[in-house]
CSV table of C-alpha atoms in Angstrom, one decimal:
chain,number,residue,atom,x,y,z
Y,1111,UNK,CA,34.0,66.3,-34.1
Y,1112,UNK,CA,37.8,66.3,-32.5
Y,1113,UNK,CA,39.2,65.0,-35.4
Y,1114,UNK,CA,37.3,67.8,-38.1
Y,1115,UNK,CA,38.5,70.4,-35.9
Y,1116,UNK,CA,41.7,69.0,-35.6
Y,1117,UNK,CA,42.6,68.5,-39.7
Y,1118,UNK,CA,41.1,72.0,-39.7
Y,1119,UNK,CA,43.5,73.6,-37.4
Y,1120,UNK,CA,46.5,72.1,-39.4
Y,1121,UNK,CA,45.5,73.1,-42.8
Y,1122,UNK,CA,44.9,76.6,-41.1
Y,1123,UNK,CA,48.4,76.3,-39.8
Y,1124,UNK,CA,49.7,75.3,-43.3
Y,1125,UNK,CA,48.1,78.1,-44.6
Y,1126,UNK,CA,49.5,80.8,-42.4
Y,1127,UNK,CA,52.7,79.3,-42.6
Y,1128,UNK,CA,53.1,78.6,-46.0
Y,1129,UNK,CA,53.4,82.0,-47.1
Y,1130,UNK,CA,55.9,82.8,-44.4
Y,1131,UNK,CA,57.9,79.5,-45.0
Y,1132,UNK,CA,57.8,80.6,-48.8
Y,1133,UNK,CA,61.3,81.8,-48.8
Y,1134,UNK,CA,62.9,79.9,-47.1
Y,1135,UNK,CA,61.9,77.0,-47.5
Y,1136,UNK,CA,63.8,73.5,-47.2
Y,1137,UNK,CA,62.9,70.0,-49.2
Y,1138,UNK,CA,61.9,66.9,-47.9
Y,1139,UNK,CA,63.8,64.4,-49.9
Y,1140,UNK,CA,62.7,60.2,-49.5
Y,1141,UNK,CA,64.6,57.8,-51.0
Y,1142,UNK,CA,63.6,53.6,-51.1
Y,1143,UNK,CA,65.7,51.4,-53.3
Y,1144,UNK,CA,64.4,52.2,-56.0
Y,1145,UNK,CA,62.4,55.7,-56.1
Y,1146,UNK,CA,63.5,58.6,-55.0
Y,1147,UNK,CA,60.7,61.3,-54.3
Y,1148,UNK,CA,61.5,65.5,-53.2
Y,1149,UNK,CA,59.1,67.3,-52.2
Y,1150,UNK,CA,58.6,70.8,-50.2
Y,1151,UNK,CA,57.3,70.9,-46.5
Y,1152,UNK,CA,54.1,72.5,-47.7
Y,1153,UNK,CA,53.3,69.9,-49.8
Y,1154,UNK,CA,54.2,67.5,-47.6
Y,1155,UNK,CA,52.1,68.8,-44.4
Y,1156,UNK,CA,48.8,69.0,-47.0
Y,1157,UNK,CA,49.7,65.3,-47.7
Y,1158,UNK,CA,49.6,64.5,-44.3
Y,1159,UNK,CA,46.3,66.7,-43.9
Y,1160,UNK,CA,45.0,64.7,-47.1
Y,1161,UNK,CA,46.0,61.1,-45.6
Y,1162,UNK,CA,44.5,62.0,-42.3
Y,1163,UNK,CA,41.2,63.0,-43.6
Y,1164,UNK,CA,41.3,59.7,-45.3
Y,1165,UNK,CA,41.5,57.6,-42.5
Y,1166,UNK,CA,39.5,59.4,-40.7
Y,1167,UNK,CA,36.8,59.0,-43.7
Y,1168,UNK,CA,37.2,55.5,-43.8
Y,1169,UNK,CA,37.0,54.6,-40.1
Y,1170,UNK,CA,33.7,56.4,-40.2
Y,1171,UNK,CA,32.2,54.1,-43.0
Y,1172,UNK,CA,33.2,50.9,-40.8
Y,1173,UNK,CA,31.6,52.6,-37.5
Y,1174,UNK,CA,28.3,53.1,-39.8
Y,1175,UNK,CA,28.4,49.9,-41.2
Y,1176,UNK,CA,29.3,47.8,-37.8
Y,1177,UNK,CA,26.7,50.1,-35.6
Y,1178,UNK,CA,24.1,48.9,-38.7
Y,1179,UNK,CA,25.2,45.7,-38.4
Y,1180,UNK,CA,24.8,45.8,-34.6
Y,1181,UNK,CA,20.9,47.4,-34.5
Y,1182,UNK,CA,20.1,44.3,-37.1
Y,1183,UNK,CA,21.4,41.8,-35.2
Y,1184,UNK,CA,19.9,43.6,-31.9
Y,1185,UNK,CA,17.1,43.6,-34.2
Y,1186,UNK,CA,16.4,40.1,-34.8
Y,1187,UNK,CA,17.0,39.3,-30.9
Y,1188,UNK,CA,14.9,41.4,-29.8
Y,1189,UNK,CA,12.1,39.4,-32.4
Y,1190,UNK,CA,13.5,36.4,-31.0
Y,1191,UNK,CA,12.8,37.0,-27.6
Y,1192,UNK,CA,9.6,38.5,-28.1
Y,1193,UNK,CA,8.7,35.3,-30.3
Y,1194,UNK,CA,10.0,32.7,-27.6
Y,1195,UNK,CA,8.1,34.5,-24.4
Y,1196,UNK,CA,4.6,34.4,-26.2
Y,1197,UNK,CA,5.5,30.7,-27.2
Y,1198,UNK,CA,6.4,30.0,-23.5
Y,1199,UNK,CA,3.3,31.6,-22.5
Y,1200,UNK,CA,1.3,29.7,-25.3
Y,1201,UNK,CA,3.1,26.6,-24.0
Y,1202,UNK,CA,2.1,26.3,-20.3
Y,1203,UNK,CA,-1.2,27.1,-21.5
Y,1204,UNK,CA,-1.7,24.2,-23.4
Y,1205,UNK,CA,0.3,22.5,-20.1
Y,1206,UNK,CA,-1.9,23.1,-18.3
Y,1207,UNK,CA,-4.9,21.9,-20.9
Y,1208,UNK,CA,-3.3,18.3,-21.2
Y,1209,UNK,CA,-1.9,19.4,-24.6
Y,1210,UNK,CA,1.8,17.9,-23.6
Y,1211,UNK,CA,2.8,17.5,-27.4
Y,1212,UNK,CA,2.2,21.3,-28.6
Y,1213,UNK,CA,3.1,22.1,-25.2
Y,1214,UNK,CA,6.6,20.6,-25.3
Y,1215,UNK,CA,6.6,22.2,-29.2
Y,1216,UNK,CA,6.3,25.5,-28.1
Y,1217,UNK,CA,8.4,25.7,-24.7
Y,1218,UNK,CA,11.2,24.1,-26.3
Y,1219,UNK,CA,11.4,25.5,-29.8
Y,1220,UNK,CA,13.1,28.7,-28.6
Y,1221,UNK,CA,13.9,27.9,-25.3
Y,1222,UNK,CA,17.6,29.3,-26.0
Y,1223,UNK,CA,16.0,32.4,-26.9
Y,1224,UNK,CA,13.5,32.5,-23.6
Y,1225,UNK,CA,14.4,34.7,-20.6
Y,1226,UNK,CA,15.4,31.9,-18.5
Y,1227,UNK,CA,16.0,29.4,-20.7
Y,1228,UNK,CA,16.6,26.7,-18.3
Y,1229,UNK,CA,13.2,26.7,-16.9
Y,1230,UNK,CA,12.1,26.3,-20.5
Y,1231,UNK,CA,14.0,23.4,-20.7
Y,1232,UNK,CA,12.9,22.0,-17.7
Y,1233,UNK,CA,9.0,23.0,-18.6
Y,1234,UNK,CA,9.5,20.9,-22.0
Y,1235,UNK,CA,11.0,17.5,-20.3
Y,1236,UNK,CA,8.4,17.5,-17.8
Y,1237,UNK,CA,5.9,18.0,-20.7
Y,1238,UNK,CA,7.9,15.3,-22.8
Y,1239,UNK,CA,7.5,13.0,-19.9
Y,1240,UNK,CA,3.5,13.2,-19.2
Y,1241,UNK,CA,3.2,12.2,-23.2
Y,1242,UNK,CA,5.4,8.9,-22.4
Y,1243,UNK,CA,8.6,10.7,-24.3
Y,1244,UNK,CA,11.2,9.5,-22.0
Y,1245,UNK,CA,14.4,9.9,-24.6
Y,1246,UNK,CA,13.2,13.4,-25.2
Y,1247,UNK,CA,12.8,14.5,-21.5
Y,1248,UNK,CA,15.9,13.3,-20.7
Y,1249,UNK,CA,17.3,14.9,-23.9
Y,1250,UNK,CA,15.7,18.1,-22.1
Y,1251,UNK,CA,17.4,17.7,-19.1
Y,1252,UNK,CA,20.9,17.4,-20.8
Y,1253,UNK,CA,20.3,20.8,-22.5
Y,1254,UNK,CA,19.9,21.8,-19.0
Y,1255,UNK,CA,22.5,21.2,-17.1
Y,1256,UNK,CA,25.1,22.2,-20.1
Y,1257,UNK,CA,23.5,25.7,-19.7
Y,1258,UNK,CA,23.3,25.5,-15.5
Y,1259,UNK,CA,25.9,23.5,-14.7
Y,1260,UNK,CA,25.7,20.0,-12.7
Y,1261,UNK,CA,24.9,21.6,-9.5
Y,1262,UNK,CA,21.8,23.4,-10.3
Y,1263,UNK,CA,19.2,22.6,-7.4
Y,1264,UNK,CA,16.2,23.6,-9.4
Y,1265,UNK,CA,17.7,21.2,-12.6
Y,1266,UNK,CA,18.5,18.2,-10.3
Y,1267,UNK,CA,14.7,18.6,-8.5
Y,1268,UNK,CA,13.4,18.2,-12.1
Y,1269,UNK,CA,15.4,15.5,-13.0
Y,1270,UNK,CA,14.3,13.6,-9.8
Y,1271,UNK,CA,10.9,14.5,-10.0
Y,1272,UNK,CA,11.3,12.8,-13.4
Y,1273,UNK,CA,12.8,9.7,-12.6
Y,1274,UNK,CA,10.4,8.9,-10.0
Y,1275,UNK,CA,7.6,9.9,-12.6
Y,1276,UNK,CA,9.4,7.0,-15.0
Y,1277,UNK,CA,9.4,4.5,-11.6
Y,1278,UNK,CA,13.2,4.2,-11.8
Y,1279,UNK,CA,13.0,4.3,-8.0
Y,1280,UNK,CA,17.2,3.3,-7.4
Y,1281,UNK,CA,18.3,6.0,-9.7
Y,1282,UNK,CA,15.4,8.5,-7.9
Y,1283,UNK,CA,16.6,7.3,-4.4
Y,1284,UNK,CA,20.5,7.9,-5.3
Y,1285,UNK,CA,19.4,11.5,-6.6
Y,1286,UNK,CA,17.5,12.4,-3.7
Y,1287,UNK,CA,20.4,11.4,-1.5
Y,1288,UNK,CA,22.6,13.8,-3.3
Y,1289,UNK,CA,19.9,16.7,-3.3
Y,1290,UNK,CA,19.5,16.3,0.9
Y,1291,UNK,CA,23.2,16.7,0.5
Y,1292,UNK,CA,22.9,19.8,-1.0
Y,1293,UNK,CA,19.8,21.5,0.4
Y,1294,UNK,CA,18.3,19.6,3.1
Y,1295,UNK,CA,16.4,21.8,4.5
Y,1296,UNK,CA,14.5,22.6,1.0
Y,1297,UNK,CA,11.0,21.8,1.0
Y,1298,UNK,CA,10.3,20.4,-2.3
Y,1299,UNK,CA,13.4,18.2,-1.8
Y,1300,UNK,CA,12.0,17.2,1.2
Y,1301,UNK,CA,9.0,16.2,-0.1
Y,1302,UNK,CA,10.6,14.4,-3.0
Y,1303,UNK,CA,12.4,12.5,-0.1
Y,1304,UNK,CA,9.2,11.2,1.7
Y,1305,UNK,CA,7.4,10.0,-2.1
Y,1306,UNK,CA,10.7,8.5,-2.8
Y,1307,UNK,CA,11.6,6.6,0.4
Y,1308,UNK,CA,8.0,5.7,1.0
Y,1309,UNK,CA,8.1,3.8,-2.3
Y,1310,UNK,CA,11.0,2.2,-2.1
Y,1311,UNK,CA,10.8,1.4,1.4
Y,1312,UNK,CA,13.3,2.7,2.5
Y,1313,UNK,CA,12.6,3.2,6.1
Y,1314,UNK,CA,15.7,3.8,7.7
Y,1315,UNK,CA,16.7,6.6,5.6
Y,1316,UNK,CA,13.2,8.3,5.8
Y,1317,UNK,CA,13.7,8.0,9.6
Y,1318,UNK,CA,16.8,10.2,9.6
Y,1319,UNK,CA,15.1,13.2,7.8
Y,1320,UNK,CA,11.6,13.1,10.2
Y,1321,UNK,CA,13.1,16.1,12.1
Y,1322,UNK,CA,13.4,18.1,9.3
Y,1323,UNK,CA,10.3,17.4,7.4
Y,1324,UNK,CA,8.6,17.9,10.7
Y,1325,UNK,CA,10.0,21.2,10.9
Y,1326,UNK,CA,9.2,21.9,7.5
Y,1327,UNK,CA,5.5,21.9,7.6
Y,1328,UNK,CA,4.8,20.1,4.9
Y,1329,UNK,CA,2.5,18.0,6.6
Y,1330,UNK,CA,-0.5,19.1,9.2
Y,1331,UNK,CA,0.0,17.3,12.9
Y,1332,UNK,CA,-2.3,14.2,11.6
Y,1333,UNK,CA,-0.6,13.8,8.4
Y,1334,UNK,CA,2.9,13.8,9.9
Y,1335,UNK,CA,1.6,11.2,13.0
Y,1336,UNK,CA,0.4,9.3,9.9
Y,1337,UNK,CA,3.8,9.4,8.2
Y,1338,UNK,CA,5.8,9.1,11.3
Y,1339,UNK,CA,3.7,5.5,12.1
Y,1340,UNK,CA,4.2,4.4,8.7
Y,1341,UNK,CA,7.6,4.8,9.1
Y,1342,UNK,CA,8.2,3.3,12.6
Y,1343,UNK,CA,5.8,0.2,11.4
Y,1344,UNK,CA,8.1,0.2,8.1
Y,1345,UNK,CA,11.4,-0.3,10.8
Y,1346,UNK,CA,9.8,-3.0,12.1
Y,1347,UNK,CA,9.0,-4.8,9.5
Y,1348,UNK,CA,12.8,-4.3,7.9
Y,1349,UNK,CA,14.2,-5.6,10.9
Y,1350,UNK,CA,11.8,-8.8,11.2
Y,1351,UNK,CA,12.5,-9.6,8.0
Y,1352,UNK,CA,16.2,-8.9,8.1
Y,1353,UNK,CA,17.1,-10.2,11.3
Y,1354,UNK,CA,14.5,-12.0,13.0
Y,1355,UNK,CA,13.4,-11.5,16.8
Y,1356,UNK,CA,16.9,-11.4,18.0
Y,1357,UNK,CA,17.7,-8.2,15.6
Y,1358,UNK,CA,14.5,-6.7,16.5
Y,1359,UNK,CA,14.5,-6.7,19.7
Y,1360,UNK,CA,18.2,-5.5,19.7
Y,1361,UNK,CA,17.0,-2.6,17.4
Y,1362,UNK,CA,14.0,-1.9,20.1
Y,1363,UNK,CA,16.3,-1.6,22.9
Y,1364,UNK,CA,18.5,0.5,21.1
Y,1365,UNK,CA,15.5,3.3,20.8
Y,1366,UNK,CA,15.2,6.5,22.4
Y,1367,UNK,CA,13.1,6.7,25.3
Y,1368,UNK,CA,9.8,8.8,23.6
Y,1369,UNK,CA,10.1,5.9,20.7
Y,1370,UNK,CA,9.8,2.9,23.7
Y,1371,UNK,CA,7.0,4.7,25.5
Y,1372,UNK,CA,4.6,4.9,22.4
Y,1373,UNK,CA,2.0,2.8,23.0
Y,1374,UNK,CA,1.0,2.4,19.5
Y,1375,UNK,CA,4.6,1.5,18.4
Y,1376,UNK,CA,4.8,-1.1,21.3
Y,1377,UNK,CA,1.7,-3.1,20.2
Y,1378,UNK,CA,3.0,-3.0,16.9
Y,1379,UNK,CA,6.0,-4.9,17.9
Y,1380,UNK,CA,3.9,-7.0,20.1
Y,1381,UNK,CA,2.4,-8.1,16.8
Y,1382,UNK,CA,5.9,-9.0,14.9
Y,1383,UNK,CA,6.8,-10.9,18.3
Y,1384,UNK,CA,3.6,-12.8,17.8
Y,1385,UNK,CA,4.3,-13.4,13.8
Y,1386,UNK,CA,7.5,-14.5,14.7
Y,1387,UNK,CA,5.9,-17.0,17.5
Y,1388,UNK,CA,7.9,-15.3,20.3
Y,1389,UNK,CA,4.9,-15.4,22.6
Y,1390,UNK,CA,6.8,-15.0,26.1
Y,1391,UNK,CA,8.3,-11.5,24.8
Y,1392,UNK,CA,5.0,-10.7,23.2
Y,1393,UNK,CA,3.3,-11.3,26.4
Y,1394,UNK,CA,6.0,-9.5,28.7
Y,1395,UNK,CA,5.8,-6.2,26.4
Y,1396,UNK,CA,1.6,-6.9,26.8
Y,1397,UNK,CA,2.3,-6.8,30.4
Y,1398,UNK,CA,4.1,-3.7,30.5
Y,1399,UNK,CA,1.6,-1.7,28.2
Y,1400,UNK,CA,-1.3,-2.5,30.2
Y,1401,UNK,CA,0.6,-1.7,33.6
Y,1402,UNK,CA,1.4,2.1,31.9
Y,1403,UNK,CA,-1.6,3.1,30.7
Y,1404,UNK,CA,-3.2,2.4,34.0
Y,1405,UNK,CA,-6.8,0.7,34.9
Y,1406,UNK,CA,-8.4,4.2,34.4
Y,1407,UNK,CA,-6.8,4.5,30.5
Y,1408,UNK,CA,-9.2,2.9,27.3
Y,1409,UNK,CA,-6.9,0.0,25.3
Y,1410,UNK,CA,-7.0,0.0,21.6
Y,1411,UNK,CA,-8.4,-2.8,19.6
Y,1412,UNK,CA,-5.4,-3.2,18.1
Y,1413,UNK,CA,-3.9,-4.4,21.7
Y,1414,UNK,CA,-7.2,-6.5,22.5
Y,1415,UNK,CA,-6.5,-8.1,18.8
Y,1416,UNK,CA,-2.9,-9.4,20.1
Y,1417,UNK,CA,-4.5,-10.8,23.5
Y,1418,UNK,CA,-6.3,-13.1,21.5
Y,1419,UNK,CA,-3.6,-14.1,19.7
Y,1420,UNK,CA,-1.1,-15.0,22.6
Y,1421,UNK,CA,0.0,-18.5,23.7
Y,1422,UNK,CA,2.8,-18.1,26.6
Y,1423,UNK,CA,3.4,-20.5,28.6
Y,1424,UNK,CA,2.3,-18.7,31.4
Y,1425,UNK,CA,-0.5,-16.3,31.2
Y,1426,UNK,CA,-1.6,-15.4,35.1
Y,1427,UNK,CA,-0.2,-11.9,35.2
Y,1428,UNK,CA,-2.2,-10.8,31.9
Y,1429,UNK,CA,-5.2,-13.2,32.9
Y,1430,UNK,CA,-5.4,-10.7,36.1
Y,1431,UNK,CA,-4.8,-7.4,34.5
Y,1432,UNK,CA,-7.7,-8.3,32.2
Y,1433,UNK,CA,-10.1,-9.6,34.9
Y,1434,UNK,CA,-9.6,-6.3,36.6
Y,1435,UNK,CA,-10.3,-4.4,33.3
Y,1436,UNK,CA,-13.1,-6.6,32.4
Y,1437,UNK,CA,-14.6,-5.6,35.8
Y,1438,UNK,CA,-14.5,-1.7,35.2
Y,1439,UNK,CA,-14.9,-1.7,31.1
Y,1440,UNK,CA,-17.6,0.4,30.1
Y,1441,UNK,CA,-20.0,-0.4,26.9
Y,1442,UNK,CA,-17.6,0.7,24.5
Y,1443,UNK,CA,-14.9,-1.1,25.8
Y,1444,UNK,CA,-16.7,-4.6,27.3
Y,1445,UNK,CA,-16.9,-6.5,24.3
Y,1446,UNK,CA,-13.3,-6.2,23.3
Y,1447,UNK,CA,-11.9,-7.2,26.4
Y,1448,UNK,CA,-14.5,-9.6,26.6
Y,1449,UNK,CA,-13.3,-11.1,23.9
Y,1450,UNK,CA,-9.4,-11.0,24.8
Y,1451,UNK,CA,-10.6,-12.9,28.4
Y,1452,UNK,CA,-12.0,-15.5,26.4
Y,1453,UNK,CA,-9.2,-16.3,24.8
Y,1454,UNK,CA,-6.9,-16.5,27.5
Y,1455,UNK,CA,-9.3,-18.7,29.5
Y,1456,UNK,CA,-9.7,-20.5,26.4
Y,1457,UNK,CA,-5.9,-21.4,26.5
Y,1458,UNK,CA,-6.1,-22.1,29.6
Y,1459,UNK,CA,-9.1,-24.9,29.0
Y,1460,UNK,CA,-11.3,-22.7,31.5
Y,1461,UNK,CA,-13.8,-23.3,29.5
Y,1462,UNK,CA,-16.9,-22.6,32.1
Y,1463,UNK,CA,-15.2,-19.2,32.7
Y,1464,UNK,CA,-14.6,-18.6,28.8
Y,1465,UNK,CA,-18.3,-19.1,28.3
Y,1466,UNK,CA,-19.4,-16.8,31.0
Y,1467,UNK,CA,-17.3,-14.1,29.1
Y,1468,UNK,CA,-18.6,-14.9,25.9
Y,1469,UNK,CA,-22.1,-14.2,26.4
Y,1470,UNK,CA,-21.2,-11.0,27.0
Y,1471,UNK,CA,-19.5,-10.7,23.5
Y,1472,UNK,CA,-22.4,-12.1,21.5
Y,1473,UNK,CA,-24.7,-9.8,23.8
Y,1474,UNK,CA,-23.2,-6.8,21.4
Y,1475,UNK,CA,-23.5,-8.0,17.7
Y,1476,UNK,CA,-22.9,-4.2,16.5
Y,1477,UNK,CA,-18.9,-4.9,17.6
Y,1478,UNK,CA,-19.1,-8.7,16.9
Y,1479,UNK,CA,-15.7,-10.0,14.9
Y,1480,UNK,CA,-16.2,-12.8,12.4
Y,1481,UNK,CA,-14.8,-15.2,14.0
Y,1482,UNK,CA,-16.6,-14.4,17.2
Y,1483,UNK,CA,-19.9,-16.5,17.0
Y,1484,UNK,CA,-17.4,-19.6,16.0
Y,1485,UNK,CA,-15.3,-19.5,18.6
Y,1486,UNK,CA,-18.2,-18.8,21.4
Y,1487,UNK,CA,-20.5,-21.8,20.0
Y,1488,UNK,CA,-17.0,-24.2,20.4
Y,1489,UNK,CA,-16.9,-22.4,23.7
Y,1490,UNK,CA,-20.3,-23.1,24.8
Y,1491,UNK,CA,-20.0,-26.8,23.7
Y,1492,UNK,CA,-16.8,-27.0,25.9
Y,1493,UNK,CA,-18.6,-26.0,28.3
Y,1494,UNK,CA,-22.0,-28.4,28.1
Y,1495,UNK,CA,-24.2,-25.9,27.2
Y,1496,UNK,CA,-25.0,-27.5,23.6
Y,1497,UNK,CA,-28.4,-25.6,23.3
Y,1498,UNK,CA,-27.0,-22.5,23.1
Y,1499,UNK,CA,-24.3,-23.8,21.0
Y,1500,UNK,CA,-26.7,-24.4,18.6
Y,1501,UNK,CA,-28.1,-21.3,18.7
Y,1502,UNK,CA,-25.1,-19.1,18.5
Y,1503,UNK,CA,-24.7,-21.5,14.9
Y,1504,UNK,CA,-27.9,-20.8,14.0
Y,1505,UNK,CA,-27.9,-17.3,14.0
Y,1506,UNK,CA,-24.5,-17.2,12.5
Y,1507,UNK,CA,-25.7,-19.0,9.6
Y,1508,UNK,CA,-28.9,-16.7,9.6
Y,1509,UNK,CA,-26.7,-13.8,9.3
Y,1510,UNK,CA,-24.6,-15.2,6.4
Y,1511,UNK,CA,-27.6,-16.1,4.1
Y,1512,UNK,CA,-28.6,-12.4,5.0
Y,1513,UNK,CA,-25.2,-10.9,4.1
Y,1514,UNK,CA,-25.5,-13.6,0.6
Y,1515,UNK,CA,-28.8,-12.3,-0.3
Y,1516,UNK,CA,-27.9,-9.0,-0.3
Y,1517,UNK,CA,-25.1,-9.6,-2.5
Y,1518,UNK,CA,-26.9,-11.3,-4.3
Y,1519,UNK,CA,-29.5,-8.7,-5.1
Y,1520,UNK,CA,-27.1,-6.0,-6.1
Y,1521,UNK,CA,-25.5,-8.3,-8.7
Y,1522,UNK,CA,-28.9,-8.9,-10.2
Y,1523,UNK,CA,-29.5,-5.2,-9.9
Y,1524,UNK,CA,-25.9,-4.6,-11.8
Y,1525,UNK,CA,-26.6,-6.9,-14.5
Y,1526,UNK,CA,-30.4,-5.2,-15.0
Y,1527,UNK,CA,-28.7,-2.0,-15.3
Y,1528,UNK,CA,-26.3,-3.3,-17.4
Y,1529,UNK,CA,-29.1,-4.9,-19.7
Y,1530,UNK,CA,-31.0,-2.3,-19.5
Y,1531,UNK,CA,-28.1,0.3,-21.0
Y,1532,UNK,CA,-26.8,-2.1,-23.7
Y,1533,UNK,CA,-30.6,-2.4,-25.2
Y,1534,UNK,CA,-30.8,1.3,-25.2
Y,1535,UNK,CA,-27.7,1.8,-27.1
Y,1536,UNK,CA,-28.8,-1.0,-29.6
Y,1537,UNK,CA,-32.1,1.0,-29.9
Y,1538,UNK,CA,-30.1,4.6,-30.6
């Protein structure tokens, strides 16, 4: 509009001044090396008008045509957009059907074209990878991080999640390690953590980030004493296996206080003492439980399973501490102790005293062991009593054509129903 009023205004000035300019007049006179051109100043100012509207003419045909050119190509990615969001939608859809093939077709066809194409991306690998597509989820992930950039958390949680998917558990443990670098307080990184270090075993570094998946909530109060056992079990293991005793009980020592008082944890190294036939310092840590829980405190039947397994040299101080339990057990309780006093009067050839004990076990055959009605019929034939050695074999061996029988009757049973369905297909 500024520049129509503006040509305007100058032709009107050339027009009111023409006539006034009339007389007096001058020339405008160019000359180029080989032209020469004269002209008045009239004729030259409605040149200059002329040329003007000209270029004013033609830079409004190139605005049309650009600002058409824009709407079309606004146009078609607008359509595009539209098109990839109801593929998207169409995709996780069949995603969540089991249809990974059409669902990877349709989240990754336009995912460039998507309103957060990245998460299409990442949609389509994971989909690639449930239909056994490795190349192509990694492919997927690629594409990803050229349009996030390598430190993408949500891109470097996918790929993990993916490796571990594929069971490449040392590239899934070295990408975990560099996601608690960067968000280690980040629950899903977390849990990644736990699956990852669980798998591969590696118990020392799940140890380090207890705290935190504590504090995370992940896990209810049962699950996380689960994983927390699992994982102090899992150091003691290592370490036995690594080092032996010596490295074990240098790694015990070296323990906080809360992780030395755990009862549970403490018979659980009884037991690698024991498997690495270190009975004194099996026997010595036995001592020690037993004298913290107190006479008024239930054992476990873990810790009763590890009496009967000891062979010090010297058993007197436990042989006391169990007399004094076995005294005071209540029903729940007296045939597990029972059964750990037998055995240490047993290695003690006390066999009178082993026997008397013994009776008491087989007087419960709701918490009877397998080996229990072997080792109390050697017992009672240790100890003279022949007749009810023979007994005690007896009824074992009753009980084992019992247990045979029924075995044996829900085979036959199987088969039958097995039988029974193939001639009824045959007969459709």
């Amino acid at each position: 509009m500024f520049r129509v009023l503006f040509l305007m205004l100058a032709l009107l000035a050339g027009l009111i001044a023409g006539p006034y300019l009339s007389g007096q007049q001058g020339y405008v006179r160019i000359e180029t090396t080989n032209n020469i051109v004269e002209m008045s100043i009239t004729t030259l100012v409605i040149f200059f008008v002329i040329a003007l509207a000209i270029i004013y003419g033609l830079e409004w045909i190139v605005t049309r045509f650009l600002r058409l050119s824009r709407g079309s190509y606004n146009w078609f990615s607008s359509r595009k957009r539209v098109r990839a969001q109801k593929q998207t939608l169409e995709g996780l859809m069949k995603m969540n059907e089991g249809d990974y093939a059409k669902a990877e077709k349709l989240i990754g066809k336009n995912a460039k074209h998507s309103a957060e194409p990245v998460l299409n991306l990442i949609k389509a690998a994971e989909a690639a990878q449930q239909r056994g597509d490795e190349f192509s989820a990694n492919r997927y992930l690629i594409e990803a991080t050229e349009l996030a950039g390598s430190d993408n958390l949500l891109v470097e949680i996918a790929r993990t999640r993916i490796l571990l998917q594929q069971n490449k558990l040392p590239a899934a443990r070295s990408s975990v390690d560099s996601l608690l670098e960067m968000a280690d307080r980040n629950k899903e990184v977390l849990k990644l953590a736990v699956e990852i270090y669980l798998r591969s075993k590696a118990y020392q570094a799940l140890d380090k980030i207890l705290d935190g998946v504590e504090n995370s909530g992940l896990f209810s109060a049962e699950e996380f004493k689960d994983l927390r056992s699992q994982t102090e079990n899992g150091l003691l293991d290592e370490k036995m296996n690594e080092e032996g005793v010596d490295g074990l009980l240098e790694w015990w020592d070296a323990q906080s206080r809360s992780r030395r008082n755990n009862i549970d944890l403490k018979v659980g190294l009884i037991q690698r003492l024991i498997d690495c036939n270190d009975h004194e310092s099996a026997s010595e840590f036995t001592v020690e439980v037993l004298k913290k829980i107190g006479d008024n405190t239930s054992i476990s039947k873990e810790l009763c399973t590890q009496i009967t397994r000891l062979q010090p040299e010297d058993n007197s101080k436990l042989l006391k501490l169990i007399e004094k339990r076995a005294k005071r057990a209540d029903e729940t309780q007296k045939c597990c102790i029972n059964r750990a006093l037998g055995y240490l009067y047993v290695r003690n050839n006390e066999f009178a005293k082993a026997a008397d004990v013994f009776k008491n076990v087989i007087a419960c055959p709701e918490q009877l062991e397998p080996n229990d009605s072997m080792m109390a019929s050697y017992v009672f034939e240790q100890a003279g009593d022949k007749a009810l050695a023979e007994q005690v074999r007896q009824e074992n061996l009753k009980s084992v054509m019992a247990i045979q029988d029924v075995v044996s009757e829900s085979a036959e049973e199987k088969i039958e129903e097995n039988s029974t369905a193939l001639l009824e297909s045959k007969s459709e």
